[in-house]
Tab-separated table of C-alpha atoms and ligand atoms in Angstrom:
chain	number	residue	atom	x	y	z
O	1	MET	CA	3.301	11.450	-5.657
O	2	THR	CA	4.246	12.996	-8.969
O	3	GLU	CA	5.818	16.393	-8.651
O	4	LYS	CA	4.142	19.277	-10.465
O	5	PRO	CA	6.512	20.926	-12.921
O	6	PRO	CA	7.298	24.529	-11.970
O	7	VAL	CA	5.395	27.155	-13.917
O	8	SER	CA	7.872	28.860	-16.183
O	9	ARG	CA	7.843	32.305	-17.686
O	10	ASN	CA	10.152	34.668	-19.432
O	11	SER	CA	11.917	37.538	-17.772
O	12	THR	CA	14.460	39.976	-19.070
O	13	ILE	CA	17.536	40.541	-16.949
O	14	LEU	CA	20.194	42.982	-18.132
O	15	GLY	CA	18.909	42.680	-21.670
O	16	ALA	CA	18.932	38.856	-21.727
O	17	THR	CA	15.687	36.931	-21.810
O	18	LEU	CA	15.820	34.114	-19.300
O	19	ARG	CA	13.349	31.451	-18.412
O	20	THR	CA	12.733	31.549	-14.707
O	21	ALA	CA	10.632	29.182	-12.677
O	22	ASP	CA	7.853	30.417	-10.452
O	23	ILE	CA	7.912	28.894	-7.016
O	24	GLU	CA	4.998	27.191	-5.302
O	25	PRO	CA	2.975	29.280	-2.815
O	26	ILE	CA	4.199	27.185	0.102
O	27	ALA	CA	7.807	27.815	-0.924
O	28	LEU	CA	7.092	31.538	-1.312
O	29	ALA	CA	5.629	31.698	2.199
O	30	ALA	CA	8.601	29.831	3.633
O	31	ARG	CA	11.021	32.058	1.790
O	32	ALA	CA	9.219	35.214	2.954
O	33	ALA	CA	9.411	34.093	6.585
O	34	TYR	CA	13.081	33.213	6.088
O	35	VAL	CA	13.786	36.683	4.667
O	36	LEU	CA	12.092	38.397	7.602
O	37	ARG	CA	14.141	36.270	9.998
O	38	GLY	CA	17.344	36.984	8.092
O	39	ASN	CA	16.747	40.750	8.077
O	40	SER	CA	15.994	40.765	11.779
O	41	GLY	CA	18.525	42.545	13.987
O	42	ALA	CA	18.450	43.573	17.641
O	43	GLY	CA	14.803	44.617	18.115
O	44	MET	CA	14.393	45.815	14.560
O	45	THR	CA	14.058	44.443	11.063
O	46	ARG	CA	16.288	46.069	8.469
O	47	ALA	CA	14.135	47.380	5.614
O	48	ALA	CA	16.525	45.555	3.248
O	49	PRO	CA	19.712	43.623	4.005
O	50	GLN	CA	22.216	45.995	2.367
O	51	LEU	CA	20.415	48.934	0.783
O	52	TYR	CA	18.437	49.932	3.894
O	53	PRO	CA	20.171	48.517	6.986
O	54	HIS	CA	18.011	50.392	9.539
O	55	GLN	CA	14.374	50.495	10.575
O	56	TRP	CA	12.075	52.601	8.388
O	57	SER	CA	8.760	53.756	9.764
O	58	TRP	CA	6.188	52.508	7.287
O	59	ASP	CA	8.310	49.493	6.390
O	60	ALA	CA	8.225	48.460	10.073
O	61	ALA	CA	4.429	48.665	10.099
O	62	PHE	CA	4.082	46.434	7.029
O	63	VAL	CA	6.777	44.114	8.388
O	64	SER	CA	4.773	43.682	11.605
O	65	VAL	CA	1.823	42.422	9.579
O	66	GLY	CA	4.052	39.744	8.040
O	67	LEU	CA	5.615	38.894	11.385
O	68	ALA	CA	2.180	38.543	12.975
O	69	HIS	CA	1.667	35.418	10.870
O	70	VAL	CA	4.737	33.728	12.320
O	71	ASP	CA	5.369	35.310	15.727
O	72	ALA	CA	2.903	37.792	17.231
O	73	ARG	CA	5.242	38.757	20.058
O	74	ARG	CA	8.023	39.609	17.614
O	75	ALA	CA	5.568	41.669	15.577
O	76	CYS	CA	4.772	43.764	18.667
O	77	LEU	CA	8.472	44.159	19.481
O	78	GLU	CA	9.055	45.463	15.972
O	79	LEU	CA	6.707	48.365	16.565
O	80	ASP	CA	8.041	48.921	20.089
O	81	GLY	CA	11.476	49.381	18.498
O	82	LEU	CA	10.074	51.949	16.116
O	83	PHE	CA	8.130	53.835	18.785
O	84	ALA	CA	11.288	54.002	20.905
O	85	GLY	CA	12.309	56.678	18.390
O	86	GLN	CA	9.110	58.727	18.740
O	87	TRP	CA	9.759	62.422	19.336
O	88	ARG	CA	8.346	64.368	22.261
O	89	THR	CA	5.986	66.097	19.828
O	90	GLY	CA	4.527	62.697	18.883
O	91	MET	CA	6.262	62.626	15.507
O	92	LEU	CA	7.278	59.146	14.455
O	93	PRO	CA	10.533	59.513	12.520
O	94	HIS	CA	11.005	57.906	9.141
O	95	ILE	CA	14.208	56.110	10.204
O	96	VAL	CA	15.283	54.708	13.566
O	97	PHE	CA	19.001	54.051	13.240
O	98	ASP	CA	20.738	50.889	14.385
O	99	PRO	CA	23.823	52.192	16.262
O	100	GLU	CA	25.869	49.158	15.148
O	101	GLU	CA	25.376	49.918	11.477
O	102	THR	CA	27.469	52.655	9.914
O	103	GLY	CA	27.165	51.864	6.200
O	104	TYR	CA	24.098	53.932	5.275
O	105	PHE	CA	23.985	57.450	3.906
O	106	PRO	CA	22.441	59.819	4.989
O	107	GLY	CA	22.990	58.486	8.504
O	108	PRO	CA	22.326	59.973	11.959
O	109	ASP	CA	25.221	62.444	11.782
O	110	THR	CA	23.740	64.054	8.688
O	111	TRP	CA	20.331	64.398	10.326
O	112	ALA	CA	21.838	65.506	13.681
O	113	CYS	CA	18.337	65.727	15.143
O	114	ALA	CA	19.027	65.863	18.877
O	115	GLU	CA	21.728	68.477	18.187
O	116	HIS	CA	19.149	70.737	16.497
O	117	CYS	CA	15.915	69.963	18.300
O	118	ALA	CA	15.166	69.346	21.972
O	119	ASP	CA	12.143	67.201	21.029
O	120	ALA	CA	14.248	64.558	19.270
O	121	PRO	CA	15.538	61.565	21.247
O	122	SER	CA	19.293	61.116	21.491
O	123	ASN	CA	18.949	57.369	21.958
O	124	PRO	CA	17.937	55.845	19.616
O	125	ARG	CA	19.071	58.306	16.978
O	126	THR	CA	16.544	59.023	14.268
O	127	SER	CA	15.905	60.999	11.107
O	128	GLY	CA	13.984	64.292	11.369
O	129	ILE	CA	10.997	63.696	9.074
O	130	CYS	CA	8.134	61.183	8.993
O	131	GLN	CA	6.396	58.785	6.588
O	132	PRO	CA	2.801	57.730	5.831
O	133	PRO	CA	1.001	56.763	9.074
O	134	VAL	CA	0.086	53.189	8.183
O	135	HIS	CA	0.788	51.977	11.731
O	136	ALA	CA	-2.765	51.805	13.072
O	137	LEU	CA	-3.822	49.985	9.905
O	138	ALA	CA	-1.042	47.473	10.482
O	139	VAL	CA	-1.933	47.030	14.137
O	140	HIS	CA	-5.565	46.491	13.215
O	141	ARG	CA	-4.465	43.779	10.800
O	142	MET	CA	-2.092	42.272	13.393
O	143	ALA	CA	-4.953	42.106	15.904
O	144	THR	CA	-7.109	40.240	13.384
O	145	ILE	CA	-4.330	37.792	12.550
O	146	ALA	CA	-3.607	37.157	16.235
O	147	ALA	CA	-7.299	36.728	17.094
O	148	HIS	CA	-7.551	34.210	14.264
O	149	ALA	CA	-4.533	32.294	15.593
O	150	GLY	CA	-5.869	32.436	19.190
O	151	GLY	CA	-3.879	31.209	22.213
O	152	ASP	CA	-0.567	32.934	22.980
O	153	ALA	CA	-0.697	35.138	19.902
O	154	ALA	CA	-4.058	36.597	20.879
O	155	ASP	CA	-2.897	37.068	24.494
O	156	ALA	CA	0.296	38.808	23.403
O	157	LEU	CA	-1.622	41.267	21.248
O	158	GLU	CA	-4.219	41.974	23.897
O	159	LYS	CA	-1.584	42.801	26.520
O	160	TRP	CA	0.421	44.950	24.168
O	161	LEU	CA	-2.409	46.899	22.561
O	162	PRO	CA	-3.220	49.515	25.251
O	163	GLY	CA	0.367	50.853	25.308
O	164	ALA	CA	0.619	50.830	21.515
O	165	TYR	CA	-2.732	52.609	21.281
O	166	GLN	CA	-1.451	55.512	23.416
O	167	ARG	CA	1.689	55.905	21.308
O	168	MET	CA	-0.335	55.876	18.083
O	169	LEU	CA	-2.776	58.394	19.552
O	170	HIS	CA	0.150	60.711	20.305
O	171	TRP	CA	1.380	60.257	16.700
O	172	HIS	CA	-2.041	60.962	15.212
O	173	ARG	CA	-2.538	64.053	17.350
O	174	TYR	CA	0.828	65.344	16.153
O	175	LEU	CA	-0.188	64.897	12.509
O	176	ALA	CA	-3.641	66.426	12.928
O	177	ALA	CA	-2.345	69.473	14.820
O	178	ARG	CA	1.088	70.165	13.308
O	179	ARG	CA	0.709	68.922	9.761
O	180	ASP	CA	-2.790	70.272	9.152
O	181	PRO	CA	-2.882	73.363	11.338
O	182	GLY	CA	-5.614	74.941	9.194
O	183	GLY	CA	-7.900	71.903	9.600
O	184	ASN	CA	-8.244	71.336	5.836
O	185	GLY	CA	-8.056	67.552	5.982
O	186	LEU	CA	-4.766	67.352	4.078
O	187	LEU	CA	-1.336	66.662	5.573
O	188	THR	CA	1.588	68.881	4.657
O	189	ILE	CA	4.957	67.299	3.990
O	190	TYR	CA	8.370	68.978	4.008
O	191	HIS	CA	10.319	66.449	1.958
O	192	GLY	CA	9.522	63.962	-0.820
O	193	TRP	CA	10.951	61.265	1.450
O	194	GLU	CA	8.021	61.868	3.785
O	195	SER	CA	5.646	60.643	1.093
O	196	GLY	CA	7.532	57.328	0.940
O	197	MET	CA	7.503	57.718	-2.866
O	198	ASP	CA	10.808	59.547	-3.048
O	199	ASN	CA	11.253	60.379	-6.725
O	200	SER	CA	7.641	60.055	-7.888
O	201	PRO	CA	6.758	62.484	-10.696
O	202	ARG	CA	4.331	63.904	-8.125
O	203	TRP	CA	7.254	65.902	-6.787
O	204	ASP	CA	9.023	66.966	-9.993
O	205	ALA	CA	7.538	70.474	-10.114
O	206	PRO	CA	8.122	71.341	-6.426
O	207	TYR	CA	11.644	69.897	-6.518
O	208	ALA	CA	12.440	71.836	-9.693
O	209	ARG	CA	12.103	75.039	-7.683
O	210	VAL	CA	14.456	73.938	-4.895
O	211	GLN	CA	17.675	75.938	-5.231
O	212	VAL	CA	20.551	73.925	-3.836
O	213	GLY	CA	22.829	76.196	-1.798
O	214	ARG	CA	26.611	76.183	-2.120
O	215	GLU	CA	26.777	75.244	1.551
O	216	LEU	CA	25.521	71.721	0.771
O	217	PRO	CA	28.235	69.553	2.346
O	218	SER	CA	29.962	67.208	-0.118
O	219	TYR	CA	28.745	63.639	0.186
O	220	THR	CA	29.156	60.116	-1.110
O	221	ARG	CA	26.080	58.098	-1.949
O	222	ARG	CA	25.896	54.499	-0.805
O	223	ASP	CA	22.652	53.419	-2.488
O	224	THR	CA	24.251	53.132	-5.929
O	225	ASP	CA	26.832	50.678	-4.519
O	226	THR	CA	24.004	48.204	-3.900
O	227	VAL	CA	21.806	48.928	-6.924
O	228	ALA	CA	24.416	48.731	-9.662
O	229	ASP	CA	22.080	50.115	-12.348
O	230	ALA	CA	22.061	53.743	-11.159
O	231	SER	CA	19.269	54.648	-13.606
O	232	GLN	CA	16.845	52.769	-11.327
O	233	ARG	CA	17.641	55.170	-8.476
O	234	PRO	CA	17.107	58.930	-8.070
O	235	SER	CA	19.570	61.045	-10.048
O	236	ARG	CA	22.433	63.053	-8.552
O	237	SER	CA	20.569	66.334	-8.952
O	238	GLU	CA	17.509	64.837	-7.255
O	239	TYR	CA	19.731	63.636	-4.419
O	240	ASP	CA	21.318	67.083	-4.044
O	241	ARG	CA	17.857	68.507	-3.527
O	242	TYR	CA	16.919	65.801	-1.038
O	243	LEU	CA	19.980	66.625	1.030
O	244	TRP	CA	19.595	70.358	0.666
O	245	ILE	CA	16.133	70.165	2.185
O	246	VAL	CA	17.613	68.276	5.141
O	247	GLU	CA	19.956	71.257	5.636
O	248	GLU	CA	16.967	73.619	5.547
O	249	LEU	CA	15.059	71.530	8.093
O	250	LYS	CA	18.069	71.399	10.389
O	251	ALA	CA	18.474	75.165	10.156
O	252	ALA	CA	14.803	75.519	11.183
O	253	GLY	CA	15.491	73.311	14.217
O	254	TYR	CA	13.074	70.643	12.880
O	255	ASP	CA	10.409	72.924	14.315
O	256	ASP	CA	6.949	72.567	12.752
O	257	GLY	CA	6.269	76.170	13.715
O	258	ARG	CA	9.234	77.469	11.691
O	259	ILE	CA	9.462	75.032	8.798
O	260	PRO	CA	6.531	76.291	6.675
O	261	ALA	CA	8.254	79.668	6.328
O	262	ALA	CA	11.713	78.193	5.823
O	263	ALA	CA	11.440	75.048	3.679
O	264	SER	CA	11.557	75.348	-0.090
O	265	PHE	CA	9.553	72.117	-0.537
O	266	LEU	CA	6.058	72.323	0.956
O	267	VAL	CA	3.175	70.285	-0.439
O	268	THR	CA	-0.024	68.609	0.719
O	269	ASP	CA	0.139	64.859	0.180
O	270	VAL	CA	-3.147	63.282	-0.807
O	271	PHE	CA	-1.986	59.677	-0.394
O	272	MET	CA	-0.610	60.274	3.091
O	273	SER	CA	-3.823	62.085	4.008
O	274	ALA	CA	-5.935	59.133	2.845
O	275	VAL	CA	-3.767	56.712	4.794
O	276	PHE	CA	-4.260	58.983	7.806
O	277	ALA	CA	-8.047	59.015	7.384
O	278	ALA	CA	-8.129	55.208	7.178
O	279	ALA	CA	-5.670	54.853	10.074
O	280	ASN	CA	-7.806	57.078	12.311
O	281	HIS	CA	-10.822	54.937	11.580
O	282	ALA	CA	-8.782	51.799	12.389
O	283	LEU	CA	-7.418	53.321	15.607
O	284	ALA	CA	-10.913	54.395	16.649
O	285	ASP	CA	-12.038	50.817	16.156
O	286	LEU	CA	-9.192	49.497	18.307
O	287	GLY	CA	-9.971	52.180	20.909
O	288	ARG	CA	-13.657	51.253	20.922
O	289	ARG	CA	-12.793	47.642	21.726
O	290	MET	CA	-10.753	48.841	24.711
O	291	GLY	CA	-13.356	51.316	25.926
O	292	ALA	CA	-11.032	54.264	25.161
O	293	LEU	CA	-12.311	57.813	25.493
O	294	GLU	CA	-10.863	59.205	22.255
O	295	VAL	CA	-13.046	57.320	19.752
O	296	ASP	CA	-15.040	60.387	18.692
O	297	GLU	CA	-11.877	62.462	18.345
O	298	LEU	CA	-10.331	59.819	16.073
O	299	GLU	CA	-13.480	59.380	13.982
O	300	GLY	CA	-13.523	63.176	13.682
O	301	TYR	CA	-10.002	63.126	12.212
O	302	ALA	CA	-11.045	60.300	9.870
O	303	GLU	CA	-13.975	62.342	8.613
O	304	ARG	CA	-11.939	65.545	8.231
O	305	PHE	CA	-9.236	63.825	6.153
O	306	ARG	CA	-11.712	61.796	4.077
O	307	ALA	CA	-13.331	65.084	3.105
O	308	GLY	CA	-9.958	66.711	2.355
O	309	VAL	CA	-8.978	63.805	0.109
O	310	ALA	CA	-12.349	63.682	-1.663
O	311	ALA	CA	-12.107	67.409	-2.417
O	312	SER	CA	-8.732	66.831	-4.130
O	313	VAL	CA	-10.144	64.800	-7.019
O	314	ASP	CA	-9.386	66.417	-10.349
O	315	PRO	CA	-12.442	66.216	-12.640
O	316	ASP	CA	-10.302	65.919	-15.791
O	317	SER	CA	-7.987	63.060	-14.864
O	318	GLY	CA	-10.384	61.505	-12.331
O	319	LEU	CA	-7.458	61.179	-9.880
O	320	ALA	CA	-6.855	62.877	-6.535
O	321	LEU	CA	-4.001	65.378	-6.767
O	322	ASP	CA	-1.436	66.864	-4.401
O	323	THR	CA	-1.044	70.638	-4.069
O	324	ASP	CA	2.184	72.613	-4.117
O	325	LEU	CA	1.738	75.054	-1.243
O	326	ARG	CA	4.470	77.324	-2.587
O	327	THR	CA	2.526	78.053	-5.790
O	328	GLY	CA	-0.983	76.983	-4.805
O	329	ARG	CA	-1.057	74.739	-7.891
O	330	ARG	CA	-2.412	71.221	-8.088
O	331	LEU	CA	0.239	68.777	-9.248
O	332	GLN	CA	-1.107	67.277	-12.460
O	333	VAL	CA	0.393	63.787	-12.668
O	334	GLN	CA	-1.043	60.308	-13.046
O	335	THR	CA	0.403	58.292	-10.216
O	336	ILE	CA	-0.839	55.560	-7.894
O	337	ALA	CA	-1.371	58.258	-5.237
O	338	GLY	CA	-4.322	59.497	-7.306
O	339	PHE	CA	-6.328	56.485	-6.101
O	340	ALA	CA	-6.009	57.706	-2.509
O	341	PRO	CA	-9.803	58.085	-2.056
O	342	LEU	CA	-10.196	54.326	-2.541
O	343	LEU	CA	-8.116	53.785	0.594
O	344	CYS	CA	-10.326	55.843	2.878
O	345	GLY	CA	-13.718	56.287	1.221
O	346	GLY	CA	-15.593	59.566	1.204
O	347	LEU	CA	-16.449	59.883	-2.502
O	348	PRO	CA	-20.070	59.840	-3.663
O	349	PRO	CA	-20.827	56.264	-4.925
O	350	ALA	CA	-20.915	57.223	-8.627
O	351	ASP	CA	-17.528	58.987	-8.350
O	352	GLU	CA	-16.030	56.043	-6.508
O	353	GLN	CA	-17.320	53.699	-9.220
O	354	ARG	CA	-15.678	55.908	-11.870
O	355	MET	CA	-12.406	55.741	-9.981
O	356	VAL	CA	-12.592	51.935	-9.789
O	357	GLU	CA	-13.252	51.809	-13.530
O	358	LEU	CA	-10.209	53.991	-14.105
O	359	LEU	CA	-8.104	51.666	-11.951
O	360	LEU	CA	-9.205	48.687	-14.061
O	361	SER	CA	-8.825	50.551	-17.365
O	362	PRO	CA	-5.951	50.246	-19.883
O	363	GLN	CA	-4.436	53.337	-18.255
O	364	TRP	CA	-3.729	51.253	-15.162
O	365	THR	CA	-4.087	47.576	-14.200
O	366	GLY	CA	-5.879	46.795	-17.474
O	367	GLN	CA	-2.962	47.965	-19.614
O	368	PRO	CA	-2.456	44.960	-21.964
O	369	SER	CA	1.339	45.293	-22.033
O	370	LEU	CA	1.660	44.661	-18.280
O	371	ARG	CA	3.155	41.294	-17.307
O	372	HIS	CA	0.609	41.018	-14.488
O	373	PRO	CA	-2.449	43.243	-13.856
O	374	VAL	CA	-0.794	44.988	-10.900
O	375	LEU	CA	-0.803	48.672	-9.977
O	376	PRO	CA	2.234	50.463	-11.381
O	377	SER	CA	3.468	53.511	-9.440
O	378	THR	CA	2.850	55.762	-12.461
O	379	SER	CA	0.263	55.195	-15.181
O	380	PRO	CA	1.763	53.392	-18.217
O	381	ALA	CA	-0.290	55.853	-20.279
O	382	SER	CA	1.487	58.846	-18.755
O	383	PRO	CA	4.475	60.543	-20.420
O	384	ALA	CA	6.152	60.424	-16.989
O	385	PHE	CA	6.067	56.577	-16.922
O	386	ARG	CA	9.541	55.059	-16.599
O	387	PRO	CA	9.140	51.339	-15.956
O	388	ARG	CA	12.530	50.740	-14.291
O	389	ALA	CA	12.941	53.953	-12.342
O	390	TYR	CA	11.988	53.389	-8.712
O	391	TRP	CA	8.758	55.311	-7.896
O	392	ARG	CA	8.336	56.529	-11.497
O	393	GLY	CA	6.718	53.407	-12.918
O	394	PRO	CA	7.651	50.089	-11.304
O	395	SER	CA	5.088	48.092	-9.405
O	396	TRP	CA	5.661	47.797	-5.658
O	397	PRO	CA	4.409	44.614	-3.952
O	398	VAL	CA	3.685	46.491	-0.755
O	399	MET	CA	1.437	48.967	-2.592
O	400	ASN	CA	-0.426	46.122	-4.259
O	401	TRP	CA	-0.931	44.663	-0.781
O	402	LEU	CA	-2.176	47.969	0.639
O	403	PHE	CA	-4.711	48.503	-2.121
O	404	ALA	CA	-5.835	44.857	-2.254
O	405	TRP	CA	-6.328	44.623	1.499
O	406	THR	CA	-8.020	48.013	1.818
O	407	LEU	CA	-10.351	47.450	-1.117
O	408	ASP	CA	-11.311	44.113	0.392
O	409	ARG	CA	-12.043	45.753	3.753
O	410	ARG	CA	-14.168	48.285	1.963
O	411	GLY	CA	-16.214	45.478	0.405
O	412	MET	CA	-14.825	45.651	-3.147
O	413	HIS	CA	-13.861	41.977	-3.444
O	414	ASP	CA	-14.273	41.891	-7.198
O	415	VAL	CA	-11.422	44.419	-7.481
O	416	SER	CA	-9.290	43.310	-4.526
O	417	GLU	CA	-9.138	39.617	-5.358
O	418	PRO	CA	-7.753	39.984	-8.927
O	419	LEU	CA	-5.227	42.485	-7.546
O	420	ARG	CA	-4.198	40.057	-4.811
O	421	GLN	CA	-3.765	37.290	-7.392
O	422	ALA	CA	-1.782	39.567	-9.700
O	423	ALA	CA	0.473	40.691	-6.857
O	424	LEU	CA	1.154	37.062	-6.003
O	425	SER	CA	1.943	36.138	-9.606
O	426	GLU	CA	4.447	38.963	-9.673
O	427	LEU	CA	6.013	37.781	-6.422
O	428	ALA	CA	6.130	34.159	-7.569
O	429	ASP	CA	9.668	34.569	-8.925
O	430	GLY	CA	10.680	34.307	-5.267
O	431	SER	CA	13.179	37.182	-5.271
O	432	LEU	CA	11.007	39.348	-2.973
O	433	ALA	CA	12.301	42.382	-4.772
O	434	GLU	CA	11.756	45.949	-3.672
O	435	TYR	CA	9.903	46.736	-6.940
O	436	TYR	CA	9.218	45.119	-10.330
O	437	GLU	CA	9.411	46.283	-13.924
O	438	PRO	CA	5.678	46.038	-14.664
O	439	VAL	CA	5.942	45.173	-18.367
O	440	THR	CA	8.514	42.371	-18.126
O	441	GLY	CA	7.992	41.345	-14.501
O	442	GLU	CA	11.711	41.714	-13.867
O	443	PRO	CA	12.642	42.103	-10.192
O	444	LEU	CA	14.472	45.389	-9.501
O	445	GLY	CA	16.091	47.296	-6.633
O	446	SER	CA	16.951	45.394	-3.499
O	447	ARG	CA	16.260	41.669	-3.263
O	448	ASP	CA	14.912	40.202	-0.026
O	449	GLN	CA	13.174	43.472	0.801
O	450	SER	CA	11.429	43.086	4.156
O	451	TRP	CA	8.120	44.705	3.251
O	452	SER	CA	7.852	42.646	0.069
O	453	ALA	CA	8.294	39.520	2.206
O	454	ALA	CA	5.634	40.740	4.634
O	455	ALA	CA	3.256	41.556	1.779
O	456	ALA	CA	3.813	38.095	0.273
O	457	LEU	CA	2.971	36.424	3.576
O	458	ASP	CA	-0.244	38.330	4.121
O	459	LEU	CA	-1.324	37.990	0.495
O	460	LEU	CA	-0.763	34.232	0.724
O	461	LEU	CA	-2.214	33.662	4.160
O	462	ALA	CA	-5.136	36.033	3.767
O	463	SER	CA	-7.666	33.307	4.521
O	464	ASP	CA	-9.839	35.709	6.513
O	465	TRP	CA	-10.078	38.312	3.792
O	466	VAL	CA	-10.338	36.070	0.767
O	467	LYS	CA	-13.932	35.169	0.189
A	1	2M8	C1	13.013	54.377	0.132
A	1	2M8	O1	13.450	55.562	0.776
A	1	2M8	C2	14.796	55.766	1.223
A	1	2M8	C3	14.866	57.146	1.868
A	1	2M8	O2	14.100	57.189	3.000
A	1	2M8	C4	15.871	55.733	0.192
A	1	2M8	O3	15.594	55.813	-0.997
A	1	2M8	O4	17.036	55.661	0.589
A	1	2M8	C5	11.507	54.530	-0.157
A	1	2M8	O5	11.046	53.520	-1.008
A	1	2M8	C6	10.731	54.530	1.151
A	1	2M8	O6	9.354	54.557	0.920
A	1	2M8	C7	11.080	53.304	1.982
A	1	2M8	O7	10.450	53.391	3.228
A	1	2M8	C8	12.606	53.149	2.163
A	1	2M8	C9	12.976	51.822	2.811
A	1	2M8	O8	12.365	50.736	2.163
A	1	2M8	O9	13.270	53.215	0.912
């Protein structure tokens, strides 16, 4: 057999243009599985080997989808590990800390959750905020993968599902009641970290008003030890604000009843709300299969949040926008979060079509300068676009996965399939990076990032959703 030569392409690393070889899909799948195995610790997968050596909430959900392709039981254990950190209120914290690992900042001593709030578990120790509720979406996907595999995988999922369903129900009820007390169909967040898109330009205006108090304890960052190019990471003044808000939340006892009056950062997050709408619909579907009694309640949440998201679309930019609850102003930025309605539905067909056209336009995936037609985190046409700076411009494999998979589920194969292909071309360098410079295709941030590996696996092995 003659060996096919590797596909080569150019990439720019530290100013030098190198020729790198793309790897074959089979090698990418093997490497992704190897990365997930390598990042696996006692009952949890580190979000990244050095940069994020603990379990992050939405990372764990995406990771479980990847794991489901290789070991369904391990995929279930991953989420059990995460739910072990669930608070008595139902809140699912954004980090569950590995007690053996002391090299991450801000760690459990900074959060000091159990010391400030009786609802927080003392073992495992956790952070005091949450992240987008993608878990029911992930479990729905895991169930499909396991059913497809049959045998032990299907049995494992079936046995595990009823317990997981109850924990997710508790989580969803927390979000619906405590994060949308007015019933407006939009979730309120207390920290940019809750959005998962830490330094997105979405949060520039609300962060600009956060006054960092002198009492902020002095600290040493660890993230810039791993990512040597500090300009890719949030700046020092951004970090000060992130940590100051943690102090405010601690002082309010991590109490959802007190935080809205106390926290200087308070916004409604349209992306998180859309994820929540879609996740409620997915959880209702899982519940229906089990004969659960809460199906109507969950479909009710789905409908409420779909409507909240649809009402957030800005007629000028055509994107859904977040609102700063401190000023009442809509946050006018062009980020990936603006496509939130495509994740959950709810727009009139003509408006949805316009949004799809915008996604495919030169302002987004159709921008001719992009290395691959992927979704950058900020529009390349926006003045806020910074192609190397974390959530300010780079393309994130896991976001490409989320949009490709969701659009496929919603029947938009002509949009999802090119996005899936583009995401795979970007990942074909094999580094499984945290994020990519969208113009050059250069891998950035952490390498061997767990959720990038999981996304690669599902994008490659998506035989049931590729028509
Ligand atoms: C990033 O967030 C953490 C803080 O939670 C960080 O910057 O240290 C974000 O990309 C977040 O969405 C992600 O879950 C986390 C781990 O991958 O890293």
